[in-house]
PDB file of C-alpha atoms and ligand atoms in Angstrom:
ATOM      1  CA  MET A 206      87.197  86.824  80.907  1.00  0.00           C
ATOM      2  CA  GLN A 207      84.074  88.826  79.981  1.00  0.00           C
ATOM      3  CA  LYS A 208      85.229  92.103  78.617  1.00  0.00           C
ATOM      4  CA  GLY A 209      83.763  95.395  79.791  1.00  0.00           C
ATOM      5  CA  LYS A 210      83.836  98.633  77.752  1.00  0.00           C
ATOM      6  CA  LEU A 211      86.721 101.040  77.979  1.00  0.00           C
ATOM      7  CA  ILE A 212      85.954 104.643  78.356  1.00  0.00           C
ATOM      8  CA  VAL A 213      88.915 107.109  77.813  1.00  0.00           C
ATOM      9  CA  PHE A 214      88.953 110.688  78.754  1.00  0.00           C
ATOM     10  CA  SER A 215      91.986 112.541  77.392  1.00  0.00           C
ATOM     11  CA  ALA A 216      92.767 116.276  77.317  1.00  0.00           C
ATOM     12  CA  PRO A 217      95.414 118.764  77.913  1.00  0.00           C
ATOM     13  CA  SER A 218      96.099 119.216  81.752  1.00  0.00           C
ATOM     14  CA  GLY A 219      93.612 121.662  83.277  1.00  0.00           C
ATOM     15  CA  SER A 220      90.970 121.201  80.630  1.00  0.00           C
ATOM     16  CA  GLY A 221      88.597 119.535  83.400  1.00  0.00           C
ATOM     17  CA  LYS A 222      88.621 116.005  82.379  1.00  0.00           C
ATOM     18  CA  THR A 223      89.207 114.826  86.075  1.00  0.00           C
ATOM     19  CA  THR A 224      86.093 116.603  86.955  1.00  0.00           C
ATOM     20  CA  ILE A 225      84.144 114.968  84.338  1.00  0.00           C
ATOM     21  CA  VAL A 226      85.552 111.549  85.061  1.00  0.00           C
ATOM     22  CA  ARG A 227      84.661 111.999  88.875  1.00  0.00           C
ATOM     23  CA  HIS A 228      81.308 113.076  87.908  1.00  0.00           C
ATOM     24  CA  LEU A 229      80.665 110.054  85.889  1.00  0.00           C
ATOM     25  CA  LEU A 230      81.929 107.821  88.595  1.00  0.00           C
ATOM     26  CA  THR A 231      79.061 108.938  90.852  1.00  0.00           C
ATOM     27  CA  LYS A 232      76.670 107.480  88.295  1.00  0.00           C
ATOM     28  CA  LYS A 233      76.013 103.943  89.537  1.00  0.00           C
ATOM     29  CA  GLU A 234      74.156 102.775  86.339  1.00  0.00           C
ATOM     30  CA  LEU A 235      77.153 103.405  84.106  1.00  0.00           C
ATOM     31  CA  ASN A 236      78.937 100.677  86.189  1.00  0.00           C
ATOM     32  CA  LEU A 237      82.325 102.325  85.865  1.00  0.00           C
ATOM     33  CA  GLU A 238      85.539 101.695  87.732  1.00  0.00           C
ATOM     34  CA  PHE A 239      88.490 104.262  87.771  1.00  0.00           C
ATOM     35  CA  SER A 240      91.531 102.860  86.119  1.00  0.00           C
ATOM     36  CA  ILE A 241      94.176 103.653  88.703  1.00  0.00           C
ATOM     37  CA  SER A 242      97.418 104.722  86.693  1.00  0.00           C
ATOM     38  CA  ALA A 243     100.931 103.971  87.870  1.00  0.00           C
ATOM     39  CA  THR A 244     103.004 107.124  88.061  1.00  0.00           C
ATOM     40  CA  SER A 245     106.581 108.146  89.043  1.00  0.00           C
ATOM     41  CA  ARG A 246     105.766 111.710  89.965  1.00  0.00           C
ATOM     42  CA  GLU A 247     105.503 112.920  93.661  1.00  0.00           C
ATOM     43  CA  LYS A 248     102.246 112.721  95.408  1.00  0.00           C
ATOM     44  CA  ARG A 249     100.214 115.897  95.331  1.00  0.00           C
ATOM     45  CA  GLY A 250      98.173 117.224  98.084  1.00  0.00           C
ATOM     46  CA  GLN A 251      95.440 114.913  99.326  1.00  0.00           C
ATOM     47  CA  GLU A 252      96.363 112.171  96.693  1.00  0.00           C
ATOM     48  CA  GLU A 253      96.527 108.626  98.026  1.00  0.00           C
ATOM     49  CA  HIS A 254      98.449 105.530  96.873  1.00  0.00           C
ATOM     50  CA  GLU A 255      96.191 102.844  95.317  1.00  0.00           C
ATOM     51  CA  LYS A 256      93.318 105.365  94.937  1.00  0.00           C
ATOM     52  CA  ASP A 257      94.456 108.226  92.841  1.00  0.00           C
ATOM     53  CA  TYR A 258      97.479 106.613  91.554  1.00  0.00           C
ATOM     54  CA  TYR A 259      99.795 103.613  92.083  1.00  0.00           C
ATOM     55  CA  PHE A 260     102.946 105.824  93.172  1.00  0.00           C
ATOM     56  CA  LEU A 261     106.177 104.256  92.032  1.00  0.00           C
ATOM     57  CA  ASP A 262     109.699 105.208  92.331  1.00  0.00           C
ATOM     58  CA  LEU A 263     111.446 105.854  88.937  1.00  0.00           C
ATOM     59  CA  GLN A 264     113.440 102.687  88.950  1.00  0.00           C
ATOM     60  CA  THR A 265     110.461 100.401  89.898  1.00  0.00           C
ATOM     61  CA  PHE A 266     108.523 102.092  87.023  1.00  0.00           C
ATOM     62  CA  LYS A 267     111.421 101.482  84.739  1.00  0.00           C
ATOM     63  CA  ASN A 268     111.565  97.792  85.740  1.00  0.00           C
ATOM     64  CA  LYS A 269     107.933  97.324  84.991  1.00  0.00           C
ATOM     65  CA  ILE A 270     108.350  98.752  81.496  1.00  0.00           C
ATOM     66  CA  LYS A 271     111.280  96.221  80.866  1.00  0.00           C
ATOM     67  CA  ASN A 272     108.946  93.562  82.174  1.00  0.00           C
ATOM     68  CA  ASP A 273     106.255  94.439  79.507  1.00  0.00           C
ATOM     69  CA  GLU A 274     103.768  95.095  82.565  1.00  0.00           C
ATOM     70  CA  PHE A 275     102.127  98.058  80.872  1.00  0.00           C
ATOM     71  CA  LEU A 276      99.374  98.225  78.270  1.00  0.00           C
ATOM     72  CA  GLU A 277     100.661 101.742  77.627  1.00  0.00           C
ATOM     73  CA  TRP A 278     102.997 104.192  79.072  1.00  0.00           C
ATOM     74  CA  GLU A 279     104.377 107.543  78.602  1.00  0.00           C
ATOM     75  CA  GLU A 280     106.894 109.933  79.852  1.00  0.00           C
ATOM     76  CA  VAL A 281     104.264 112.788  80.036  1.00  0.00           C
ATOM     77  CA  TYR A 282     106.742 115.357  81.377  1.00  0.00           C
ATOM     78  CA  ARG A 283     110.524 114.761  81.948  1.00  0.00           C
ATOM     79  CA  ASP A 284     111.165 111.909  84.527  1.00  0.00           C
ATOM     80  CA  ASN A 285     107.341 111.895  85.087  1.00  0.00           C
ATOM     81  CA  PHE A 286     106.127 108.597  83.802  1.00  0.00           C
ATOM     82  CA  TYR A 287     102.659 107.498  83.689  1.00  0.00           C
ATOM     83  CA  GLY A 288     101.104 104.251  82.690  1.00  0.00           C
ATOM     84  CA  THR A 289      98.333 101.858  82.534  1.00  0.00           C
ATOM     85  CA  LEU A 290      99.260  98.252  84.083  1.00  0.00           C
ATOM     86  CA  LYS A 291      97.840  95.456  82.260  1.00  0.00           C
ATOM     87  CA  THR A 292      96.628  94.029  85.620  1.00  0.00           C
ATOM     88  CA  GLU A 293      94.576  97.102  86.186  1.00  0.00           C
ATOM     89  CA  ILE A 294      92.155  96.340  83.211  1.00  0.00           C
ATOM     90  CA  GLU A 295      91.992  92.721  84.273  1.00  0.00           C
ATOM     91  CA  ARG A 296      91.178  93.651  87.779  1.00  0.00           C
ATOM     92  CA  ILE A 297      88.295  95.803  86.720  1.00  0.00           C
ATOM     93  CA  TRP A 298      86.848  93.410  84.194  1.00  0.00           C
ATOM     94  CA  ALA A 299      87.008  90.764  86.594  1.00  0.00           C
ATOM     95  CA  LEU A 300      84.648  92.807  88.690  1.00  0.00           C
ATOM     96  CA  GLY A 301      82.122  92.896  85.733  1.00  0.00           C
ATOM     97  CA  LYS A 302      82.665  96.651  85.302  1.00  0.00           C
ATOM     98  CA  ASN A 303      83.609  99.172  82.684  1.00  0.00           C
ATOM     99  CA  VAL A 304      86.902 100.859  82.906  1.00  0.00           C
ATOM    100  CA  ILE A 305      86.993 104.719  82.796  1.00  0.00           C
ATOM    101  CA  PHE A 306      90.597 106.337  82.004  1.00  0.00           C
ATOM    102  CA  ASP A 307      91.846 109.653  82.775  1.00  0.00           C
ATOM    103  CA  ILE A 308      94.928 109.661  80.685  1.00  0.00           C
ATOM    104  CA  ASP A 309      97.083 111.685  78.351  1.00  0.00           C
ATOM    105  CA  VAL A 310      96.423 112.027  74.453  1.00  0.00           C
ATOM    106  CA  SER A 311      98.798 109.607  73.385  1.00  0.00           C
ATOM    107  CA  GLY A 312      98.009 107.082  76.141  1.00  0.00           C
ATOM    108  CA  GLY A 313      94.363 107.383  75.061  1.00  0.00           C
ATOM    109  CA  LEU A 314      94.883 106.817  71.388  1.00  0.00           C
ATOM    110  CA  ARG A 315      97.022 103.769  72.162  1.00  0.00           C
ATOM    111  CA  ILE A 316      94.206 102.078  74.114  1.00  0.00           C
ATOM    112  CA  LYS A 317      91.640 102.894  71.185  1.00  0.00           C
ATOM    113  CA  ARG A 318      94.245 101.221  68.820  1.00  0.00           C
ATOM    114  CA  LYS A 319      94.730  98.150  71.053  1.00  0.00           C
ATOM    115  CA  PHE A 320      90.851  97.850  71.595  1.00  0.00           C
ATOM    116  CA  PRO A 321      89.098  99.486  69.010  1.00  0.00           C
ATOM    117  CA  ASP A 322      85.668  97.936  69.372  1.00  0.00           C
ATOM    118  CA  GLU A 323      85.607  98.193  73.076  1.00  0.00           C
ATOM    119  CA  THR A 324      86.823 101.575  73.377  1.00  0.00           C
ATOM    120  CA  LEU A 325      85.011 105.119  73.385  1.00  0.00           C
ATOM    121  CA  ALA A 326      87.763 107.869  73.279  1.00  0.00           C
ATOM    122  CA  ILE A 327      86.773 111.251  74.356  1.00  0.00           C
ATOM    123  CA  PHE A 328      88.776 114.420  74.003  1.00  0.00           C
ATOM    124  CA  VAL A 329      87.881 117.368  76.412  1.00  0.00           C
ATOM    125  CA  LYS A 330      88.712 120.637  74.834  1.00  0.00           C
ATOM    126  CA  PRO A 331      89.222 123.927  76.920  1.00  0.00           C
ATOM    127  CA  PRO A 332      87.677 127.024  75.526  1.00  0.00           C
ATOM    128  CA  SER A 333      91.163 128.353  74.638  1.00  0.00           C
ATOM    129  CA  ILE A 334      94.835 128.032  75.793  1.00  0.00           C
ATOM    130  CA  ASP A 335      94.456 131.439  77.713  1.00  0.00           C
ATOM    131  CA  GLU A 336      91.645 130.024  79.670  1.00  0.00           C
ATOM    132  CA  LEU A 337      93.553 126.734  80.271  1.00  0.00           C
ATOM    133  CA  LYS A 338      96.396 128.895  81.874  1.00  0.00           C
ATOM    134  CA  ILE A 339      93.971 130.660  84.097  1.00  0.00           C
ATOM    135  CA  ARG A 340      92.574 127.448  85.327  1.00  0.00           C
ATOM    136  CA  LEU A 341      96.090 125.797  85.890  1.00  0.00           C
ATOM    137  CA  LYS A 342      97.075 129.055  88.019  1.00  0.00           C
ATOM    138  CA  LYS A 343      93.762 128.753  89.962  1.00  0.00           C
ATOM    139  CA  ARG A 344      94.358 125.312  90.930  1.00  0.00           C
ATOM    140  CA  LYS A 345      97.537 126.407  92.630  1.00  0.00           C
ATOM    141  CA  THR A 346      99.030 122.766  92.514  1.00  0.00           C
ATOM    142  CA  GLU A 347     102.070 123.444  90.219  1.00  0.00           C
ATOM    143  CA  SER A 348     104.978 125.952  90.224  1.00  0.00           C
ATOM    144  CA  GLU A 349     104.865 128.796  87.399  1.00  0.00           C
ATOM    145  CA  ASP A 350     107.490 126.581  85.551  1.00  0.00           C
ATOM    146  CA  LYS A 351     105.431 123.541  85.750  1.00  0.00           C
ATOM    147  CA  ILE A 352     102.341 125.402  84.516  1.00  0.00           C
ATOM    148  CA  ASN A 353     104.311 126.866  81.544  1.00  0.00           C
ATOM    149  CA  MET A 354     105.243 123.297  80.730  1.00  0.00           C
ATOM    150  CA  ARG A 355     101.871 122.096  80.629  1.00  0.00           C
ATOM    151  CA  VAL A 356     100.531 124.935  78.599  1.00  0.00           C
ATOM    152  CA  ALA A 357     103.402 124.416  76.008  1.00  0.00           C
ATOM    153  CA  LYS A 358     102.296 120.875  75.649  1.00  0.00           C
ATOM    154  CA  ALA A 359      98.588 121.773  75.360  1.00  0.00           C
ATOM    155  CA  SER A 360      98.933 123.241  71.905  1.00  0.00           C
ATOM    156  CA  ALA A 361     100.352 120.023  70.596  1.00  0.00           C
ATOM    157  CA  GLU A 362      97.677 117.983  72.391  1.00  0.00           C
ATOM    158  CA  LEU A 363      94.883 120.147  70.856  1.00  0.00           C
ATOM    159  CA  ALA A 364      95.961 119.200  67.498  1.00  0.00           C
ATOM    160  CA  THR A 365      95.183 115.440  68.256  1.00  0.00           C
ATOM    161  CA  ALA A 366      91.520 116.133  68.960  1.00  0.00           C
ATOM    162  CA  PRO A 367      90.098 114.958  65.443  1.00  0.00           C
ATOM    163  CA  LEU A 368      91.586 111.624  66.119  1.00  0.00           C
ATOM    164  CA  PHE A 369      89.092 110.922  68.954  1.00  0.00           C
ATOM    165  CA  ASP A 370      85.742 109.501  68.643  1.00  0.00           C
ATOM    166  CA  GLU A 371      84.023 112.535  70.231  1.00  0.00           C
ATOM    167  CA  ILE A 372      85.096 115.979  71.473  1.00  0.00           C
ATOM    168  CA  VAL A 373      83.550 117.583  74.559  1.00  0.00           C
ATOM    169  CA  ILE A 374      84.176 121.355  74.929  1.00  0.00           C
ATOM    170  CA  ASN A 375      84.402 122.234  78.461  1.00  0.00           C
ATOM    171  CA  GLU A 376      83.165 125.915  78.670  1.00  0.00           C
ATOM    172  CA  HIS A 377      80.114 125.388  80.681  1.00  0.00           C
ATOM    173  CA  LEU A 378      80.960 122.758  83.147  1.00  0.00           C
ATOM    174  CA  ASP A 379      77.155 121.612  83.519  1.00  0.00           C
ATOM    175  CA  GLN A 380      76.738 121.247  79.712  1.00  0.00           C
ATOM    176  CA  ALA A 381      79.981 119.335  79.426  1.00  0.00           C
ATOM    177  CA  LEU A 382      79.054 116.976  82.260  1.00  0.00           C
ATOM    178  CA  ASP A 383      75.466 116.347  80.506  1.00  0.00           C
ATOM    179  CA  GLN A 384      77.133 115.709  77.202  1.00  0.00           C
ATOM    180  CA  ALA A 385      79.757 113.336  78.566  1.00  0.00           C
ATOM    181  CA  TYR A 386      77.083 111.468  80.527  1.00  0.00           C
ATOM    182  CA  SER A 387      75.028 111.205  77.210  1.00  0.00           C
ATOM    183  CA  LEU A 388      77.870 109.839  75.271  1.00  0.00           C
ATOM    184  CA  VAL A 389      79.067 107.259  77.736  1.00  0.00           C
ATOM    185  CA  SER A 390      75.645 106.044  78.536  1.00  0.00           C
ATOM    186  CA  ASN A 391      74.734 105.501  74.764  1.00  0.00           C
ATOM    187  CA  PHE A 392      78.038 103.695  74.245  1.00  0.00           C
ATOM    188  CA  ILE A 393      77.570 101.348  77.145  1.00  0.00           C
ATOM    189  CA  GLU A 394      73.941 100.513  76.134  1.00  0.00           C
ATOM    190  CA  LYS A 395      75.164  99.365  72.665  1.00  0.00           C
TER     191      LYS A 395
HETATM  192  P1  LIG B 599      98.755 114.759  86.621  1.00  0.00           P
HETATM  193  O1  LIG B 599     100.314 114.842  86.939  1.00  0.00           O
HETATM  194  O2  LIG B 599      98.046 116.091  86.479  1.00  0.00           O
HETATM  195  O3  LIG B 599      97.960 113.844  87.534  1.00  0.00           O
HETATM  196  O4  LIG B 599      98.589 113.949  85.192  1.00  0.00           O
HETATM  197  C1  LIG B 599      99.459 114.590  84.009  1.00  0.00           C
HETATM  198  C2  LIG B 599      98.906 113.874  82.828  1.00  0.00           C
HETATM  199  O5  LIG B 599      99.254 112.418  82.699  1.00  0.00           O
HETATM  200  C3  LIG B 599      97.454 114.119  82.726  1.00  0.00           C
HETATM  201  O6  LIG B 599      97.220 114.387  81.293  1.00  0.00           O
HETATM  202  C4  LIG B 599      96.918 112.547  82.974  1.00  0.00           C
HETATM  203  O7  LIG B 599      95.645 112.344  82.400  1.00  0.00           O
HETATM  204  C5  LIG B 599      98.062 111.735  82.451  1.00  0.00           C
HETATM  205  N1  LIG B 599      97.987 110.518  82.858  1.00  0.00           N
HETATM  206  C6  LIG B 599      97.594 109.919  83.965  1.00  0.00           C
HETATM  207  N2  LIG B 599      97.700 108.699  84.088  1.00  0.00           N
HETATM  208  C7  LIG B 599      98.181 108.172  82.691  1.00  0.00           C
HETATM  209  C8  LIG B 599      98.293 106.844  82.178  1.00  0.00           C
HETATM  210  O8  LIG B 599      98.268 105.859  82.865  1.00  0.00           O
HETATM  211  N3  LIG B 599      98.840 106.972  80.950  1.00  0.00           N
HETATM  212  C9  LIG B 599      99.099 108.027  80.238  1.00  0.00           C
HETATM  213  N4  LIG B 599      99.610 108.009  79.071  1.00  0.00           N
HETATM  214  N5  LIG B 599      99.087 109.166  80.794  1.00  0.00           N
HETATM  215  C10 LIG B 599      98.517 109.332  82.135  1.00  0.00           C
END
């Protein structure tokens, strides 16, 4: 199979990486297809099965781990598993497209380690932890407890930023979108 490129966006939850990934997916010339992750967490709001995530129950997820069906997986929050199925990359490469990932920091680095030449790993940084908390509160998708859990995790995640190929600071969204576009477009043309 012809291998495409792998574009990884990782960041603490609430940094705006999903917005950046969605923006890049509208750029046809980048020939990107979203890697749909599997997760054991509950569906949120407007999310759809097989579009935003493959929503699996916890047991099914664990069986797939046992059967070595994941390229990488992570218990991102307690009992909330997330992972990239090997079949997902094969599906996208078979379409002749490049894969774009919206995944957590450890998953992103694992993909980079497995495919060092094909992968561009980008870390999206919020301007500050306080700003991150404000954004998560505004999103109104998580309880106070869950927000605190995500913020606590963010500090540890920020420390991994230097391990990525590139860092995009999402202070002004327009600038972050432009910077992300240039990085991805240059990498794909290589
Ligand atoms: P959320 O619950 O907000 O959709 O996602 C929580 C975190 O899990 C985010 O940081 C998201 O990027 C990450 N995540 C989503 N899919 C995957 C995946 O396939 N693997 C890993 N390691 N993390 C993922």
